[in-house]
Each structure stands twice: as C-alpha cells, then as structure tokens.
Amino acid sequence: FRTNSAGLADVKERTLIAVKPDGVQRRLVGQIIRRFEQRGFKLVGLKMLQVSEGLLAQHYCQLTQKPFYSSLVEYMTSGPVVVMVWEGHNVVQSSRVMVGATNPAAAPAGTVRGDFSLHVSRNVVHASDSLEGAQREIQLWFQGKELVEWDCWDQTLTCEK
Ligand code: IDP
C-alpha cells in the first residue's frame, strides 16, 4: 500500500481519461463513467470539447512521427471528446487495466476496449500511462480552477485511512 509523506494512503493520485469521438458518437460516455464510479474512484474534472490539432500534437507528442499519426489526428478531431480527471488510490495503473490494451484485439473482455471496440484506430478511450504522463496531460487539458477538490463520504469504505 503506497503512502504519502504523512503516512496516509495515497488516495490523491489522479489520471486523465478521455472518451474519444467514437465513444461519444456511440453514446458510451455514461457506461464508461459508471465503471470508474463503481470501482470507487472520484471524479474531479469533466468537460466536453472539440480538440484542436495543436492540443493533440502536445498530447500525442511521442507519436507525431508515427505513420498513423495523420489518421489519428483525423480520428481524434472527427467529433467532440469527453475528458475527465479521476482521483483515487493507484488510479493510473488501475485505469490502464480497466481500459485494456491499446489494440482491442488484445484487450480482455471486461475491459472498456475489450467490451466496446474492435480495432486500434477506433479504441474508444484514452487513459494516461504513467504518473508523470498523467500529471502532464492533466495540466495540458485542464486549468487548475476546473478541477474540484471535494470529499467523497465513502472514501473510508473504499480505502484504508
Ligand atoms: P494508448 O492509447 O493505449 O496509450 P498509444 O501507443 O499511446 O496507446 O497510442 C495512442 C493512440 O494512437 C491509441 O490509443 C490509438 O488510438 C492510436 N494508435 C496506436 N497505434 C496505432 C496504429 O498502429 N494504428 C492506428 N492507430 C494507432
């Protein structure tokens, strides 16, 4: 169990989750949110937007030289996305498990991609892949004032104090 410097469980960890344009068009936003809520994570930021190519280039800065980058831009700008920040113990790693492998063919049933998608070019959802990545992406997509600090009454039921 990871603890912070005060010896308390690290329940403040945050990650960025985005429902991509195919997920929004297919009305999967509610089902995806439900999975994170029922797991015990806390929603601290949420918005819908049409992504610009500039923002995408920063978000996917490690992929801009890939052969599929232009089709990725076309896909990600084809309609609005719903972007969220979720908070809770081990949320970065647990979200990656909940979302499943990048290629849906390798994503087990029970994961978002394994349940709702077929092909790597239409894989419904994004989840930050590391603590550093999550921090970078949250700063990129959200202003500090858009994130809400609030106490969830059941926090002591889902996590040791
Ligand atoms: P991730 O989304 O699981 O973190 P990344 O390797 O960071 O995976 O790739 C970002 C996104 O780029 C993927 O989610 C997918 O939408 C797209 N992508 C990755 N590889 C391919 C590919 O080979 N063809 C088309 N799109 C791809």
PDB file of C-alpha atoms and ligand atoms in Angstrom:
ATOM      1  CA  PHE A   1       0.000   0.000   0.000  1.00  0.00           C
ATOM      2  CA  ARG A   2       1.659   3.250  -1.074  1.00  0.00           C
ATOM      3  CA  THR A   3       1.600   6.041   1.497  1.00  0.00           C
ATOM      4  CA  ASN A   4       2.421   9.705   1.244  1.00  0.00           C
ATOM      5  CA  SER A   5       4.858  11.621   3.475  1.00  0.00           C
ATOM      6  CA  ALA A   6       2.209  11.963   6.189  1.00  0.00           C
ATOM      7  CA  GLY A   7       1.846   8.167   6.266  1.00  0.00           C
ATOM      8  CA  LEU A   8      -1.652   8.325   4.788  1.00  0.00           C
ATOM      9  CA  ALA A   9      -2.803   6.167   1.896  1.00  0.00           C
ATOM     10  CA  ASP A  10      -2.077   7.843  -1.419  1.00  0.00           C
ATOM     11  CA  VAL A  11      -5.674   8.441  -2.469  1.00  0.00           C
ATOM     12  CA  LYS A  12      -4.868  11.749  -4.161  1.00  0.00           C
ATOM     13  CA  GLU A  13      -3.364  10.165  -7.274  1.00  0.00           C
ATOM     14  CA  ARG A  14      -5.027  11.447 -10.435  1.00  0.00           C
ATOM     15  CA  THR A  15      -5.290  10.347 -14.045  1.00  0.00           C
ATOM     16  CA  LEU A  16      -6.713  11.676 -17.287  1.00  0.00           C
ATOM     17  CA  ILE A  17      -9.387   9.615 -19.016  1.00  0.00           C
ATOM     18  CA  ALA A  18     -10.907  10.696 -22.326  1.00  0.00           C
ATOM     19  CA  VAL A  19     -13.824   9.240 -24.219  1.00  0.00           C
ATOM     20  CA  LYS A  20     -12.697   9.573 -27.836  1.00  0.00           C
ATOM     21  CA  PRO A  21     -15.008  10.742 -30.660  1.00  0.00           C
ATOM     22  CA  ASP A  22     -16.176   7.203 -31.498  1.00  0.00           C
ATOM     23  CA  GLY A  23     -17.122   6.619 -27.852  1.00  0.00           C
ATOM     24  CA  VAL A  24     -19.096   9.870 -27.731  1.00  0.00           C
ATOM     25  CA  GLN A  25     -20.866   9.146 -31.042  1.00  0.00           C
ATOM     26  CA  ARG A  26     -21.746   5.649 -29.833  1.00  0.00           C
ATOM     27  CA  ARG A  27     -23.216   7.075 -26.587  1.00  0.00           C
ATOM     28  CA  LEU A  28     -20.739   5.178 -24.391  1.00  0.00           C
ATOM     29  CA  VAL A  29     -19.908   8.128 -22.106  1.00  0.00           C
ATOM     30  CA  GLY A  30     -22.315   7.052 -19.351  1.00  0.00           C
ATOM     31  CA  GLN A  31     -21.167   3.437 -19.330  1.00  0.00           C
ATOM     32  CA  ILE A  32     -17.519   4.479 -19.129  1.00  0.00           C
ATOM     33  CA  ILE A  33     -18.148   6.936 -16.293  1.00  0.00           C
ATOM     34  CA  ARG A  34     -20.142   4.273 -14.463  1.00  0.00           C
ATOM     35  CA  ARG A  35     -17.187   1.870 -14.467  1.00  0.00           C
ATOM     36  CA  PHE A  36     -14.915   4.413 -12.806  1.00  0.00           C
ATOM     37  CA  GLU A  37     -17.561   5.424 -10.276  1.00  0.00           C
ATOM     38  CA  GLN A  38     -18.395   1.884  -9.306  1.00  0.00           C
ATOM     39  CA  ARG A  39     -14.713   0.993  -8.890  1.00  0.00           C
ATOM     40  CA  GLY A  40     -14.548   3.679  -6.198  1.00  0.00           C
ATOM     41  CA  PHE A  41     -12.711   6.491  -7.971  1.00  0.00           C
ATOM     42  CA  LYS A  42     -13.689  10.128  -7.509  1.00  0.00           C
ATOM     43  CA  LEU A  43     -14.477  12.406 -10.441  1.00  0.00           C
ATOM     44  CA  VAL A  44     -12.714  15.762 -10.003  1.00  0.00           C
ATOM     45  CA  GLY A  45     -12.935  17.232 -13.524  1.00  0.00           C
ATOM     46  CA  LEU A  46     -15.147  16.757 -16.573  1.00  0.00           C
ATOM     47  CA  LYS A  47     -15.732  18.585 -19.845  1.00  0.00           C
ATOM     48  CA  MET A  48     -16.678  18.096 -23.479  1.00  0.00           C
ATOM     49  CA  LEU A  49     -14.724  19.760 -26.246  1.00  0.00           C
ATOM     50  CA  GLN A  50     -13.741  19.684 -29.862  1.00  0.00           C
ATOM     51  CA  VAL A  51      -9.984  19.020 -29.818  1.00  0.00           C
ATOM     52  CA  SER A  52      -7.606  21.219 -31.806  1.00  0.00           C
ATOM     53  CA  GLU A  53      -4.707  19.785 -33.789  1.00  0.00           C
ATOM     54  CA  GLY A  54      -2.355  21.818 -31.597  1.00  0.00           C
ATOM     55  CA  LEU A  55      -3.600  20.263 -28.378  1.00  0.00           C
ATOM     56  CA  LEU A  56      -3.449  16.808 -29.933  1.00  0.00           C
ATOM     57  CA  ALA A  57       0.130  17.333 -31.080  1.00  0.00           C
ATOM     58  CA  GLN A  58       1.085  18.117 -27.486  1.00  0.00           C
ATOM     59  CA  HIS A  59      -0.976  15.274 -26.068  1.00  0.00           C
ATOM     60  CA  TYR A  60       0.489  12.748 -28.515  1.00  0.00           C
ATOM     61  CA  CYS A  61       3.949  14.364 -28.732  1.00  0.00           C
ATOM     62  CA  GLN A  62       5.630  10.930 -28.722  1.00  0.00           C
ATOM     63  CA  LEU A  63       3.579   9.780 -31.725  1.00  0.00           C
ATOM     64  CA  THR A  64       3.839  12.671 -34.195  1.00  0.00           C
ATOM     65  CA  GLN A  65       6.439  10.817 -36.308  1.00  0.00           C
ATOM     66  CA  LYS A  66       4.429   7.580 -36.493  1.00  0.00           C
ATOM     67  CA  PRO A  67       2.976   6.577 -39.871  1.00  0.00           C
ATOM     68  CA  PHE A  68      -0.548   6.503 -38.404  1.00  0.00           C
ATOM     69  CA  TYR A  69      -0.311   9.990 -36.866  1.00  0.00           C
ATOM     70  CA  SER A  70      -2.319  11.807 -39.572  1.00  0.00           C
ATOM     71  CA  SER A  71      -5.148   9.272 -39.362  1.00  0.00           C
ATOM     72  CA  LEU A  72      -5.003   9.558 -35.556  1.00  0.00           C
ATOM     73  CA  VAL A  73      -5.499  13.334 -35.880  1.00  0.00           C
ATOM     74  CA  GLU A  74      -8.390  12.818 -38.286  1.00  0.00           C
ATOM     75  CA  TYR A  75      -9.992  10.367 -35.848  1.00  0.00           C
ATOM     76  CA  MET A  76      -9.480  12.468 -32.732  1.00  0.00           C
ATOM     77  CA  THR A  77     -10.796  15.655 -34.372  1.00  0.00           C
ATOM     78  CA  SER A  78     -13.775  13.948 -36.056  1.00  0.00           C
ATOM     79  CA  GLY A  79     -16.137  14.964 -33.238  1.00  0.00           C
ATOM     80  CA  PRO A  80     -16.190  16.047 -29.611  1.00  0.00           C
ATOM     81  CA  VAL A  81     -14.370  14.206 -26.854  1.00  0.00           C
ATOM     82  CA  VAL A  82     -15.302  13.983 -23.168  1.00  0.00           C
ATOM     83  CA  VAL A  83     -12.262  14.408 -20.974  1.00  0.00           C
ATOM     84  CA  MET A  84     -12.157  13.644 -17.263  1.00  0.00           C
ATOM     85  CA  VAL A  85      -9.844  13.605 -14.284  1.00  0.00           C
ATOM     86  CA  TRP A  86     -10.329  10.729 -11.852  1.00  0.00           C
ATOM     87  CA  GLU A  87      -8.734  10.520  -8.418  1.00  0.00           C
ATOM     88  CA  GLY A  88      -8.031   7.641  -6.044  1.00  0.00           C
ATOM     89  CA  HIS A  89      -5.596   5.023  -4.853  1.00  0.00           C
ATOM     90  CA  ASN A  90      -3.456   3.654  -7.697  1.00  0.00           C
ATOM     91  CA  VAL A  91      -5.821   5.224 -10.245  1.00  0.00           C
ATOM     92  CA  VAL A  92      -3.239   5.475 -13.054  1.00  0.00           C
ATOM     93  CA  GLN A  93      -2.361   1.800 -13.140  1.00  0.00           C
ATOM     94  CA  SER A  94      -5.861   0.551 -12.310  1.00  0.00           C
ATOM     95  CA  SER A  95      -7.345   2.662 -15.119  1.00  0.00           C
ATOM     96  CA  ARG A  96      -4.964   1.160 -17.650  1.00  0.00           C
ATOM     97  CA  VAL A  97      -6.134  -2.290 -16.552  1.00  0.00           C
ATOM     98  CA  MET A  98      -9.801  -1.214 -16.761  1.00  0.00           C
ATOM     99  CA  VAL A  99      -9.272   0.268 -20.242  1.00  0.00           C
ATOM    100  CA  GLY A 100      -7.326  -2.696 -21.665  1.00  0.00           C
ATOM    101  CA  ALA A 101      -4.598  -2.977 -24.292  1.00  0.00           C
ATOM    102  CA  THR A 102      -4.155  -0.309 -26.990  1.00  0.00           C
ATOM    103  CA  ASN A 103      -5.135  -2.881 -29.600  1.00  0.00           C
ATOM    104  CA  PRO A 104      -8.664  -4.038 -28.704  1.00  0.00           C
ATOM    105  CA  ALA A 105      -7.882  -7.473 -30.160  1.00  0.00           C
ATOM    106  CA  ALA A 106      -5.554  -7.933 -27.170  1.00  0.00           C
ATOM    107  CA  ALA A 107      -7.902  -6.359 -24.617  1.00  0.00           C
ATOM    108  CA  PRO A 108      -9.707  -8.928 -22.443  1.00  0.00           C
ATOM    109  CA  ALA A 109     -13.486  -8.958 -22.092  1.00  0.00           C
ATOM    110  CA  GLY A 110     -14.395  -6.878 -19.057  1.00  0.00           C
ATOM    111  CA  THR A 111     -12.145  -4.010 -20.130  1.00  0.00           C
ATOM    112  CA  VAL A 112     -13.573  -0.945 -21.887  1.00  0.00           C
ATOM    113  CA  ARG A 113     -11.710  -1.652 -25.102  1.00  0.00           C
ATOM    114  CA  GLY A 114     -12.330  -5.408 -24.862  1.00  0.00           C
ATOM    115  CA  ASP A 115     -16.061  -4.855 -24.430  1.00  0.00           C
ATOM    116  CA  PHE A 116     -16.700  -1.954 -26.800  1.00  0.00           C
ATOM    117  CA  SER A 117     -14.120  -1.928 -29.603  1.00  0.00           C
ATOM    118  CA  LEU A 118     -12.535  -3.952 -32.396  1.00  0.00           C
ATOM    119  CA  HIS A 119      -9.679  -2.004 -33.959  1.00  0.00           C
ATOM    120  CA  VAL A 120      -6.699   0.019 -32.708  1.00  0.00           C
ATOM    121  CA  SER A 121      -7.753   3.016 -34.804  1.00  0.00           C
ATOM    122  CA  ARG A 122     -11.155   3.223 -33.026  1.00  0.00           C
ATOM    123  CA  ASN A 123     -10.412   2.196 -29.453  1.00  0.00           C
ATOM    124  CA  VAL A 124     -12.993   4.409 -27.689  1.00  0.00           C
ATOM    125  CA  VAL A 125     -11.000   5.684 -24.740  1.00  0.00           C
ATOM    126  CA  HIS A 126      -7.718   7.199 -23.558  1.00  0.00           C
ATOM    127  CA  ALA A 127      -6.053   6.631 -20.178  1.00  0.00           C
ATOM    128  CA  SER A 128      -2.752   8.150 -19.039  1.00  0.00           C
ATOM    129  CA  ASP A 129       0.019   5.551 -18.980  1.00  0.00           C
ATOM    130  CA  SER A 130       2.153   6.730 -16.021  1.00  0.00           C
ATOM    131  CA  LEU A 131       2.122   9.097 -13.056  1.00  0.00           C
ATOM    132  CA  GLU A 132       4.313  11.584 -14.958  1.00  0.00           C
ATOM    133  CA  GLY A 133       2.168  11.245 -18.087  1.00  0.00           C
ATOM    134  CA  ALA A 134      -0.991  11.802 -16.060  1.00  0.00           C
ATOM    135  CA  GLN A 135       0.395  14.968 -14.488  1.00  0.00           C
ATOM    136  CA  ARG A 136       1.478  16.316 -17.859  1.00  0.00           C
ATOM    137  CA  GLU A 137      -1.835  15.502 -19.543  1.00  0.00           C
ATOM    138  CA  ILE A 138      -3.994  16.914 -16.733  1.00  0.00           C
ATOM    139  CA  GLN A 139      -2.099  20.219 -16.971  1.00  0.00           C
ATOM    140  CA  LEU A 140      -2.479  20.187 -20.723  1.00  0.00           C
ATOM    141  CA  TRP A 141      -6.237  19.583 -20.806  1.00  0.00           C
ATOM    142  CA  PHE A 142      -7.421  21.333 -17.630  1.00  0.00           C
ATOM    143  CA  GLN A 143      -6.864  24.632 -15.896  1.00  0.00           C
ATOM    144  CA  GLY A 144      -6.346  24.299 -12.132  1.00  0.00           C
ATOM    145  CA  LYS A 145      -9.667  26.030 -11.396  1.00  0.00           C
ATOM    146  CA  GLU A 146     -11.541  23.442 -13.453  1.00  0.00           C
ATOM    147  CA  LEU A 147     -10.570  20.684 -11.012  1.00  0.00           C
ATOM    148  CA  VAL A 148     -12.793  20.342  -7.961  1.00  0.00           C
ATOM    149  CA  GLU A 149     -11.484  19.394  -4.515  1.00  0.00           C
ATOM    150  CA  TRP A 150     -14.248  17.605  -2.661  1.00  0.00           C
ATOM    151  CA  ASP A 151     -14.671  14.921  -0.018  1.00  0.00           C
ATOM    152  CA  CYS A 152     -16.474  11.784  -1.051  1.00  0.00           C
ATOM    153  CA  TRP A 153     -18.268  10.447   2.029  1.00  0.00           C
ATOM    154  CA  ASP A 154     -17.476   6.809   1.257  1.00  0.00           C
ATOM    155  CA  GLN A 155     -13.734   7.298   0.832  1.00  0.00           C
ATOM    156  CA  THR A 156     -13.003   5.462   4.099  1.00  0.00           C
ATOM    157  CA  LEU A 157     -15.040   2.483   2.841  1.00  0.00           C
ATOM    158  CA  THR A 158     -13.052   2.080  -0.389  1.00  0.00           C
ATOM    159  CA  CYS A 159      -9.620   2.838   1.035  1.00  0.00           C
ATOM    160  CA  GLU A 160      -7.855   2.497   4.386  1.00  0.00           C
ATOM    161  CA  LYS A 161      -7.355   5.890   6.041  1.00  0.00           C
TER     162      LYS A 161
HETATM  163  P1  IDP B   1      -2.609   4.107 -25.610  1.00  0.00           P
HETATM  164  O1  IDP B   1      -3.760   4.942 -26.112  1.00  0.00           O
HETATM  165  O2  IDP B   1      -3.077   2.721 -25.211  1.00  0.00           O
HETATM  166  O3  IDP B   1      -1.800   4.768 -24.523  1.00  0.00           O
HETATM  167  P2  IDP B   1      -0.525   4.750 -27.588  1.00  0.00           P
HETATM  168  O4  IDP B   1       0.539   3.816 -28.098  1.00  0.00           O
HETATM  169  O5  IDP B   1      -0.113   5.925 -26.769  1.00  0.00           O
HETATM  170  O6  IDP B   1      -1.599   3.835 -26.836  1.00  0.00           O
HETATM  171  O7  IDP B   1      -1.306   5.260 -28.879  1.00  0.00           O
HETATM  172  C1  IDP B   1      -2.198   6.332 -28.791  1.00  0.00           C
HETATM  173  C2  IDP B   1      -3.378   6.063 -29.700  1.00  0.00           C
HETATM  174  O8  IDP B   1      -2.941   6.056 -31.051  1.00  0.00           O
HETATM  175  C3  IDP B   1      -4.046   4.713 -29.498  1.00  0.00           C
HETATM  176  O9  IDP B   1      -4.952   4.684 -28.418  1.00  0.00           O
HETATM  177  C4  IDP B   1      -4.746   4.528 -30.834  1.00  0.00           C
HETATM  178  O10 IDP B   1      -5.945   5.323 -30.886  1.00  0.00           O
HETATM  179  C5  IDP B   1      -3.740   5.155 -31.794  1.00  0.00           C
HETATM  180  N1  IDP B   1      -2.867   4.121 -32.375  1.00  0.00           N
HETATM  181  C6  IDP B   1      -1.822   3.492 -31.776  1.00  0.00           C
HETATM  182  N2  IDP B   1      -1.250   2.613 -32.615  1.00  0.00           N
HETATM  183  C7  IDP B   1      -1.941   2.688 -33.775  1.00  0.00           C
HETATM  184  C8  IDP B   1      -1.842   2.012 -35.043  1.00  0.00           C
HETATM  185  O11 IDP B   1      -0.975   1.157 -35.264  1.00  0.00           O
HETATM  186  N3  IDP B   1      -2.738   2.388 -35.990  1.00  0.00           N
HETATM  187  C9  IDP B   1      -3.696   3.316 -35.801  1.00  0.00           C
HETATM  188  N4  IDP B   1      -3.834   3.974 -34.622  1.00  0.00           N
HETATM  189  C10 IDP B   1      -2.978   3.658 -33.617  1.00  0.00           C
END
